[in-house]
């Protein structure tokens, strides 16, 4: 997801763990150096929200004049609207933010648009459990979901 018209940087870490504050601060400093700021688009997971938020605050307090603005994406729902995690809707936030940044928009304009997209996008997982059975709303980490469909409806009905 890093490239022209996409992200400026992505931070890789261990599977199933949040990045640590030092890793995030290093990326903010590398990307934000000379630009006056960075937009941190993260998925709504506890460790990421804590560590990115802390890294942003510490970077602002460091005196380097590099702002790290945090956008939290909570697009994925279990259907009951209480388990909102970030998932594939994050890609839309990346794309809109990148397009605006590439067109020369200010960080404030990019941040506001990213917030609007993050607040408007919604996704629901559909898991195929068997050839004729699906479950709606299962989370990324196998949260229970909210509805079984048997038999599996045609794709156009499932999407509607």
Short mmCIF file of N, CA, C and O in Angstrom, two decimals, residues 53-146:
data_model
loop_
_atom_site.label_atom_id
_atom_site.label_comp_id
_atom_site.label_asym_id
_atom_site.label_seq_id
_atom_site.Cartn_x
_atom_site.Cartn_y
_atom_site.Cartn_z
N UNK A 53 -1.73 6.80 19.44
CA UNK A 53 -2.09 8.04 20.14
C UNK A 53 -0.95 8.55 21.00
O UNK A 53 -0.64 9.74 21.00
N UNK A 54 -0.32 7.65 21.73
CA UNK A 54 0.81 8.03 22.58
C UNK A 54 1.99 8.52 21.74
O UNK A 54 2.62 9.54 22.05
N UNK A 55 2.29 7.83 20.66
CA UNK A 55 3.39 8.24 19.79
C UNK A 55 3.12 9.62 19.20
O UNK A 55 4.02 10.46 19.12
N UNK A 56 1.88 9.87 18.81
CA UNK A 56 1.52 11.18 18.26
C UNK A 56 1.72 12.27 19.30
O UNK A 56 2.33 13.32 19.01
N UNK A 57 1.25 12.03 20.52
CA UNK A 57 1.40 13.03 21.58
C UNK A 57 2.86 13.26 21.93
O UNK A 57 3.30 14.40 22.12
N UNK A 58 3.64 12.20 22.01
CA UNK A 58 5.06 12.35 22.35
C UNK A 58 5.82 13.07 21.24
O UNK A 58 6.72 13.86 21.52
N UNK A 59 5.45 12.81 19.99
CA UNK A 59 6.11 13.49 18.89
C UNK A 59 5.79 14.98 18.92
O UNK A 59 6.67 15.82 18.73
N UNK A 60 4.52 15.32 19.18
CA UNK A 60 4.14 16.74 19.27
C UNK A 60 4.90 17.42 20.40
O UNK A 60 5.32 18.57 20.27
N UNK A 61 5.10 16.72 21.52
CA UNK A 61 5.77 17.29 22.69
C UNK A 61 7.29 17.35 22.53
O UNK A 61 7.96 18.02 23.31
N UNK A 62 7.83 16.69 21.52
CA UNK A 62 9.28 16.60 21.38
C UNK A 62 9.92 17.90 20.90
O UNK A 62 11.13 18.04 20.96
N UNK A 63 9.11 18.81 20.38
CA UNK A 63 9.66 20.07 19.91
C UNK A 63 10.18 20.02 18.49
O UNK A 63 10.76 20.98 18.00
N UNK A 64 9.97 18.90 17.78
CA UNK A 64 10.46 18.78 16.40
C UNK A 64 9.52 19.42 15.39
O UNK A 64 9.78 19.40 14.20
N UNK A 65 8.40 19.95 15.84
CA UNK A 65 7.41 20.59 14.97
C UNK A 65 6.89 19.62 13.92
O UNK A 65 6.73 19.97 12.75
N UNK A 66 6.68 18.39 14.32
CA UNK A 66 6.08 17.39 13.44
C UNK A 66 4.80 16.90 14.11
O UNK A 66 4.86 16.25 15.14
N UNK A 67 3.68 17.27 13.55
CA UNK A 67 2.40 16.84 14.09
C UNK A 67 2.03 15.48 13.54
O UNK A 67 2.13 15.23 12.34
N UNK A 68 1.56 14.60 14.42
CA UNK A 68 1.03 13.31 14.00
C UNK A 68 -0.46 13.29 14.32
O UNK A 68 -0.84 13.20 15.47
N UNK A 69 -1.29 13.44 13.31
CA UNK A 69 -2.74 13.46 13.48
C UNK A 69 -3.28 12.05 13.31
O UNK A 69 -2.95 11.37 12.35
N UNK A 70 -4.13 11.61 14.23
CA UNK A 70 -4.61 10.23 14.24
C UNK A 70 -6.06 10.17 13.76
O UNK A 70 -6.92 10.89 14.24
N UNK A 71 -6.29 9.30 12.78
CA UNK A 71 -7.64 8.98 12.31
C UNK A 71 -7.87 7.51 12.63
O UNK A 71 -7.08 6.64 12.23
N UNK A 72 -8.93 7.21 13.37
CA UNK A 72 -9.25 5.83 13.74
C UNK A 72 -10.41 5.35 12.86
O UNK A 72 -11.47 5.97 12.83
N UNK A 73 -10.19 4.25 12.16
CA UNK A 73 -11.21 3.69 11.28
C UNK A 73 -11.90 2.53 12.00
O UNK A 73 -11.24 1.61 12.47
N UNK A 74 -13.22 2.62 12.09
CA UNK A 74 -14.04 1.61 12.80
C UNK A 74 -15.15 1.11 11.88
O UNK A 74 -16.32 1.13 12.25
N UNK A 75 -14.80 0.67 10.70
CA UNK A 75 -15.81 0.36 9.68
C UNK A 75 -16.50 -0.98 9.88
O UNK A 75 -17.65 -1.16 9.50
N UNK A 76 -15.82 -1.95 10.45
CA UNK A 76 -16.35 -3.31 10.46
C UNK A 76 -17.25 -3.54 11.66
O UNK A 76 -16.86 -3.31 12.79
N UNK A 77 -18.46 -4.00 11.41
CA UNK A 77 -19.43 -4.19 12.47
C UNK A 77 -19.86 -5.65 12.56
O UNK A 77 -19.80 -6.39 11.59
N UNK A 78 -20.31 -6.03 13.72
CA UNK A 78 -20.85 -7.38 13.90
C UNK A 78 -22.36 -7.39 13.68
O UNK A 78 -23.02 -8.37 13.92
N UNK A 79 -22.91 -6.28 13.23
CA UNK A 79 -24.33 -6.19 12.96
C UNK A 79 -25.12 -5.58 14.10
O UNK A 79 -26.16 -4.98 13.89
N UNK A 80 -24.64 -5.75 15.31
CA UNK A 80 -25.30 -5.15 16.48
C UNK A 80 -24.72 -3.78 16.78
O UNK A 80 -25.13 -3.12 17.72
N UNK A 81 -23.74 -3.36 15.98
CA UNK A 81 -23.09 -2.04 16.11
C UNK A 81 -22.42 -1.82 17.45
O UNK A 81 -22.43 -0.74 17.99
N UNK A 82 -21.81 -2.87 18.00
CA UNK A 82 -21.06 -2.66 19.23
C UNK A 82 -19.64 -3.21 19.15
O UNK A 82 -18.87 -3.03 20.06
N UNK A 83 -19.27 -3.85 18.07
CA UNK A 83 -17.92 -4.37 17.92
C UNK A 83 -17.30 -3.76 16.67
O UNK A 83 -17.05 -4.42 15.70
N UNK A 84 -17.12 -2.47 16.67
CA UNK A 84 -16.66 -1.80 15.47
C UNK A 84 -15.14 -1.72 15.44
O UNK A 84 -14.53 -0.93 16.13
N UNK A 85 -14.58 -2.58 14.62
CA UNK A 85 -13.13 -2.60 14.42
C UNK A 85 -12.82 -2.05 13.05
O UNK A 85 -13.69 -1.95 12.21
N UNK A 86 -11.57 -1.75 12.84
CA UNK A 86 -11.15 -1.29 11.52
C UNK A 86 -10.78 -2.47 10.64
O UNK A 86 -10.15 -3.41 11.11
N UNK A 87 -11.19 -2.42 9.41
CA UNK A 87 -10.85 -3.51 8.49
C UNK A 87 -10.68 -2.92 7.09
O UNK A 87 -10.01 -1.91 6.93
N UNK A 88 -11.32 -3.47 6.10
CA UNK A 88 -11.07 -3.08 4.71
C UNK A 88 -11.52 -1.66 4.37
O UNK A 88 -11.04 -1.09 3.40
N UNK A 89 -12.42 -1.08 5.15
CA UNK A 89 -12.81 0.30 4.92
C UNK A 89 -11.64 1.26 5.06
O UNK A 89 -11.66 2.37 4.52
N UNK A 90 -10.61 0.81 5.75
CA UNK A 90 -9.40 1.63 5.92
C UNK A 90 -8.77 1.96 4.57
O UNK A 90 -8.23 3.05 4.39
N UNK A 91 -8.88 1.05 3.61
CA UNK A 91 -8.30 1.28 2.28
C UNK A 91 -8.93 2.50 1.63
O UNK A 91 -8.24 3.30 0.99
N UNK A 92 -10.24 2.69 1.80
CA UNK A 92 -10.89 3.89 1.25
C UNK A 92 -10.34 5.15 1.89
O UNK A 92 -10.14 6.17 1.21
N UNK A 93 -10.11 5.11 3.18
CA UNK A 93 -9.54 6.27 3.87
C UNK A 93 -8.14 6.54 3.33
O UNK A 93 -7.78 7.70 3.07
N UNK A 94 -7.34 5.49 3.13
CA UNK A 94 -6.01 5.66 2.54
C UNK A 94 -6.09 6.35 1.18
O UNK A 94 -5.36 7.29 0.89
N UNK A 95 -6.96 5.83 0.33
CA UNK A 95 -7.03 6.32 -1.05
C UNK A 95 -7.49 7.78 -1.11
O UNK A 95 -6.91 8.57 -1.86
N UNK A 96 -8.53 8.13 -0.38
CA UNK A 96 -9.02 9.51 -0.40
C UNK A 96 -7.95 10.45 0.16
O UNK A 96 -7.67 11.50 -0.41
N UNK A 97 -7.35 10.05 1.28
CA UNK A 97 -6.30 10.88 1.90
C UNK A 97 -5.13 11.08 0.94
O UNK A 97 -4.64 12.20 0.78
N UNK A 98 -4.70 10.00 0.32
CA UNK A 98 -3.56 10.08 -0.60
C UNK A 98 -3.86 10.95 -1.81
O UNK A 98 -3.02 11.76 -2.23
N UNK A 99 -5.06 10.79 -2.36
CA UNK A 99 -5.42 11.59 -3.53
C UNK A 99 -5.40 13.08 -3.20
O UNK A 99 -4.89 13.90 -3.97
N UNK A 100 -5.95 13.43 -2.05
CA UNK A 100 -5.97 14.84 -1.65
C UNK A 100 -4.56 15.35 -1.37
O UNK A 100 -4.21 16.47 -1.76
N UNK A 101 -3.76 14.55 -0.68
CA UNK A 101 -2.38 14.96 -0.37
C UNK A 101 -1.58 15.14 -1.67
O UNK A 101 -0.84 16.11 -1.81
N UNK A 102 -1.76 14.22 -2.61
CA UNK A 102 -1.03 14.30 -3.89
C UNK A 102 -1.45 15.51 -4.71
O UNK A 102 -0.68 16.02 -5.51
N UNK A 103 -2.69 15.97 -4.50
CA UNK A 103 -3.16 17.14 -5.25
C UNK A 103 -2.76 18.45 -4.56
O UNK A 103 -3.12 19.53 -5.02
N UNK A 104 -2.02 18.34 -3.45
CA UNK A 104 -1.49 19.53 -2.79
C UNK A 104 -2.35 20.12 -1.69
O UNK A 104 -2.08 21.21 -1.21
N UNK A 105 -3.38 19.39 -1.27
CA UNK A 105 -4.24 19.89 -0.19
C UNK A 105 -3.47 19.93 1.12
O UNK A 105 -2.55 19.15 1.34
N UNK A 106 -3.89 20.82 2.00
CA UNK A 106 -3.24 20.97 3.30
C UNK A 106 -3.54 19.75 4.18
O UNK A 106 -4.52 19.03 3.94
N UNK A 107 -2.73 19.58 5.20
CA UNK A 107 -2.95 18.48 6.14
C UNK A 107 -4.32 18.60 6.80
O UNK A 107 -5.01 17.59 7.00
N UNK A 108 -4.75 19.81 7.09
CA UNK A 108 -6.07 20.01 7.72
C UNK A 108 -7.19 19.54 6.80
O UNK A 108 -8.15 18.89 7.26
N UNK A 109 -7.10 19.82 5.52
CA UNK A 109 -8.12 19.40 4.55
C UNK A 109 -8.10 17.88 4.40
O UNK A 109 -9.15 17.22 4.40
N UNK A 110 -6.92 17.30 4.31
CA UNK A 110 -6.78 15.85 4.18
C UNK A 110 -7.34 15.15 5.42
O UNK A 110 -8.09 14.17 5.32
N UNK A 111 -7.01 15.69 6.59
CA UNK A 111 -7.49 15.10 7.84
C UNK A 111 -9.03 15.15 7.93
O UNK A 111 -9.66 14.16 8.31
N UNK A 112 -9.61 16.27 7.57
CA UNK A 112 -11.07 16.40 7.63
C UNK A 112 -11.75 15.42 6.67
O UNK A 112 -12.74 14.78 7.02
N UNK A 113 -11.22 15.29 5.47
CA UNK A 113 -11.80 14.35 4.50
C UNK A 113 -11.64 12.91 5.00
O UNK A 113 -12.56 12.10 4.87
N UNK A 114 -10.49 12.60 5.58
CA UNK A 114 -10.26 11.26 6.11
C UNK A 114 -11.26 10.94 7.21
O UNK A 114 -11.80 9.82 7.28
N UNK A 115 -11.53 11.91 8.07
CA UNK A 115 -12.53 11.72 9.13
C UNK A 115 -13.90 11.46 8.55
O UNK A 115 -14.63 10.58 9.02
N UNK A 116 -14.27 12.21 7.52
CA UNK A 116 -15.58 12.03 6.89
C UNK A 116 -15.72 10.63 6.29
O UNK A 116 -16.75 9.98 6.46
N UNK A 117 -14.70 10.18 5.59
CA UNK A 117 -14.74 8.84 5.00
C UNK A 117 -14.78 7.79 6.09
O UNK A 117 -15.59 6.85 6.04
N UNK A 118 -13.94 7.93 7.11
CA UNK A 118 -13.90 6.96 8.21
C UNK A 118 -15.24 6.86 8.92
O UNK A 118 -15.67 5.78 9.32
N UNK A 119 -15.93 7.99 9.04
CA UNK A 119 -17.23 8.00 9.71
C UNK A 119 -18.35 7.46 8.83
O UNK A 119 -19.40 7.07 9.34
N UNK A 120 -18.15 7.44 7.51
CA UNK A 120 -19.22 7.04 6.59
C UNK A 120 -19.12 5.58 6.14
O UNK A 120 -20.13 4.99 5.76
N UNK A 121 -17.94 5.00 6.18
CA UNK A 121 -17.76 3.65 5.62
C UNK A 121 -18.18 2.59 6.64
O UNK A 121 -17.98 2.75 7.85
N UNK A 122 -18.79 1.52 6.13
CA UNK A 122 -19.19 0.40 6.99
C UNK A 122 -19.03 -0.90 6.22
O UNK A 122 -19.30 -0.97 5.02
N UNK A 123 -18.55 -1.91 6.91
CA UNK A 123 -18.40 -3.24 6.31
C UNK A 123 -18.91 -4.30 7.28
O UNK A 123 -18.96 -4.08 8.49
N UNK A 124 -19.30 -5.44 6.73
CA UNK A 124 -19.71 -6.59 7.53
C UNK A 124 -19.01 -7.80 6.94
O UNK A 124 -19.05 -8.04 5.73
N UNK A 125 -18.37 -8.59 7.79
CA UNK A 125 -17.73 -9.83 7.35
C UNK A 125 -18.78 -10.84 6.91
O UNK A 125 -19.83 -10.97 7.54
N UNK A 126 -18.46 -11.58 5.87
CA UNK A 126 -19.27 -12.72 5.45
C UNK A 126 -18.31 -13.90 5.39
O UNK A 126 -17.36 -13.89 4.62
N UNK A 127 -18.54 -14.90 6.21
CA UNK A 127 -17.68 -16.09 6.24
C UNK A 127 -18.43 -17.28 5.67
O UNK A 127 -19.54 -17.58 6.09
N UNK A 128 -17.81 -17.93 4.73
CA UNK A 128 -18.38 -19.14 4.17
C UNK A 128 -17.92 -20.31 5.04
O UNK A 128 -16.75 -20.67 5.05
N UNK A 129 -18.85 -20.87 5.79
CA UNK A 129 -18.54 -21.95 6.72
C UNK A 129 -18.58 -23.31 6.05
O UNK A 129 -17.92 -24.25 6.48
N UNK A 130 -19.39 -23.42 5.03
CA UNK A 130 -19.51 -24.63 4.23
C UNK A 130 -20.05 -24.20 2.87
O UNK A 130 -20.38 -23.03 2.68
N UNK A 131 -20.16 -25.12 1.96
CA UNK A 131 -20.62 -24.77 0.61
C UNK A 131 -22.01 -24.15 0.63
O UNK A 131 -22.34 -23.34 -0.24
N UNK A 132 -22.81 -24.48 1.62
CA UNK A 132 -24.19 -23.99 1.64
C UNK A 132 -24.53 -23.21 2.91
O UNK A 132 -25.69 -23.08 3.27
N UNK A 133 -23.53 -22.68 3.61
CA UNK A 133 -23.79 -21.98 4.86
C UNK A 133 -22.80 -20.83 5.03
O UNK A 133 -21.59 -21.00 4.89
N UNK A 134 -23.34 -19.63 5.37
CA UNK A 134 -22.50 -18.48 5.66
C UNK A 134 -22.89 -17.89 7.00
O UNK A 134 -24.00 -18.11 7.50
N UNK A 135 -21.96 -17.15 7.57
CA UNK A 135 -22.21 -16.45 8.82
C UNK A 135 -21.86 -14.99 8.62
O UNK A 135 -20.82 -14.65 8.07
N UNK A 136 -22.75 -14.11 9.08
CA UNK A 136 -22.54 -12.67 8.94
C UNK A 136 -22.01 -12.08 10.23
O UNK A 136 -22.43 -12.46 11.32
N UNK A 137 -21.09 -11.12 10.08
CA UNK A 137 -20.65 -10.33 11.22
C UNK A 137 -19.53 -10.92 12.05
O UNK A 137 -19.20 -10.37 13.09
N UNK A 138 -18.94 -12.02 11.61
CA UNK A 138 -17.80 -12.55 12.37
C UNK A 138 -16.66 -11.55 12.28
O UNK A 138 -16.38 -11.02 11.23
N UNK A 139 -16.01 -11.31 13.37
CA UNK A 139 -14.90 -10.37 13.38
C UNK A 139 -13.63 -10.99 12.85
O UNK A 139 -13.54 -12.19 12.61
N UNK A 140 -12.64 -10.16 12.68
CA UNK A 140 -11.34 -10.58 12.16
C UNK A 140 -10.72 -11.67 13.01
O UNK A 140 -10.01 -12.53 12.52
N UNK A 141 -10.98 -11.64 14.31
CA UNK A 141 -10.41 -12.63 15.22
C UNK A 141 -11.45 -13.65 15.67
O UNK A 141 -11.45 -14.10 16.80
N UNK A 142 -12.37 -13.99 14.75
CA UNK A 142 -13.41 -15.00 14.98
C UNK A 142 -14.39 -14.64 16.08
O UNK A 142 -14.89 -15.51 16.78
N UNK A 143 -14.71 -13.36 16.22
CA UNK A 143 -15.80 -12.98 17.10
C UNK A 143 -17.06 -13.67 16.58
O UNK A 143 -17.13 -14.04 15.41
N UNK A 144 -18.06 -13.85 17.42
CA UNK A 144 -19.15 -14.77 17.10
C UNK A 144 -20.04 -14.41 15.92
O UNK A 144 -20.68 -15.29 15.35
N UNK A 145 -20.13 -13.19 15.53
CA UNK A 145 -21.04 -12.85 14.44
C UNK A 145 -22.47 -12.77 14.92
O UNK A 145 -22.76 -12.92 16.10
N UNK A 146 -23.41 -12.53 14.00
CA UNK A 146 -24.79 -12.32 14.43
C UNK A 146 -25.83 -13.09 13.66
O UNK A 146 -26.98 -13.16 14.10
#
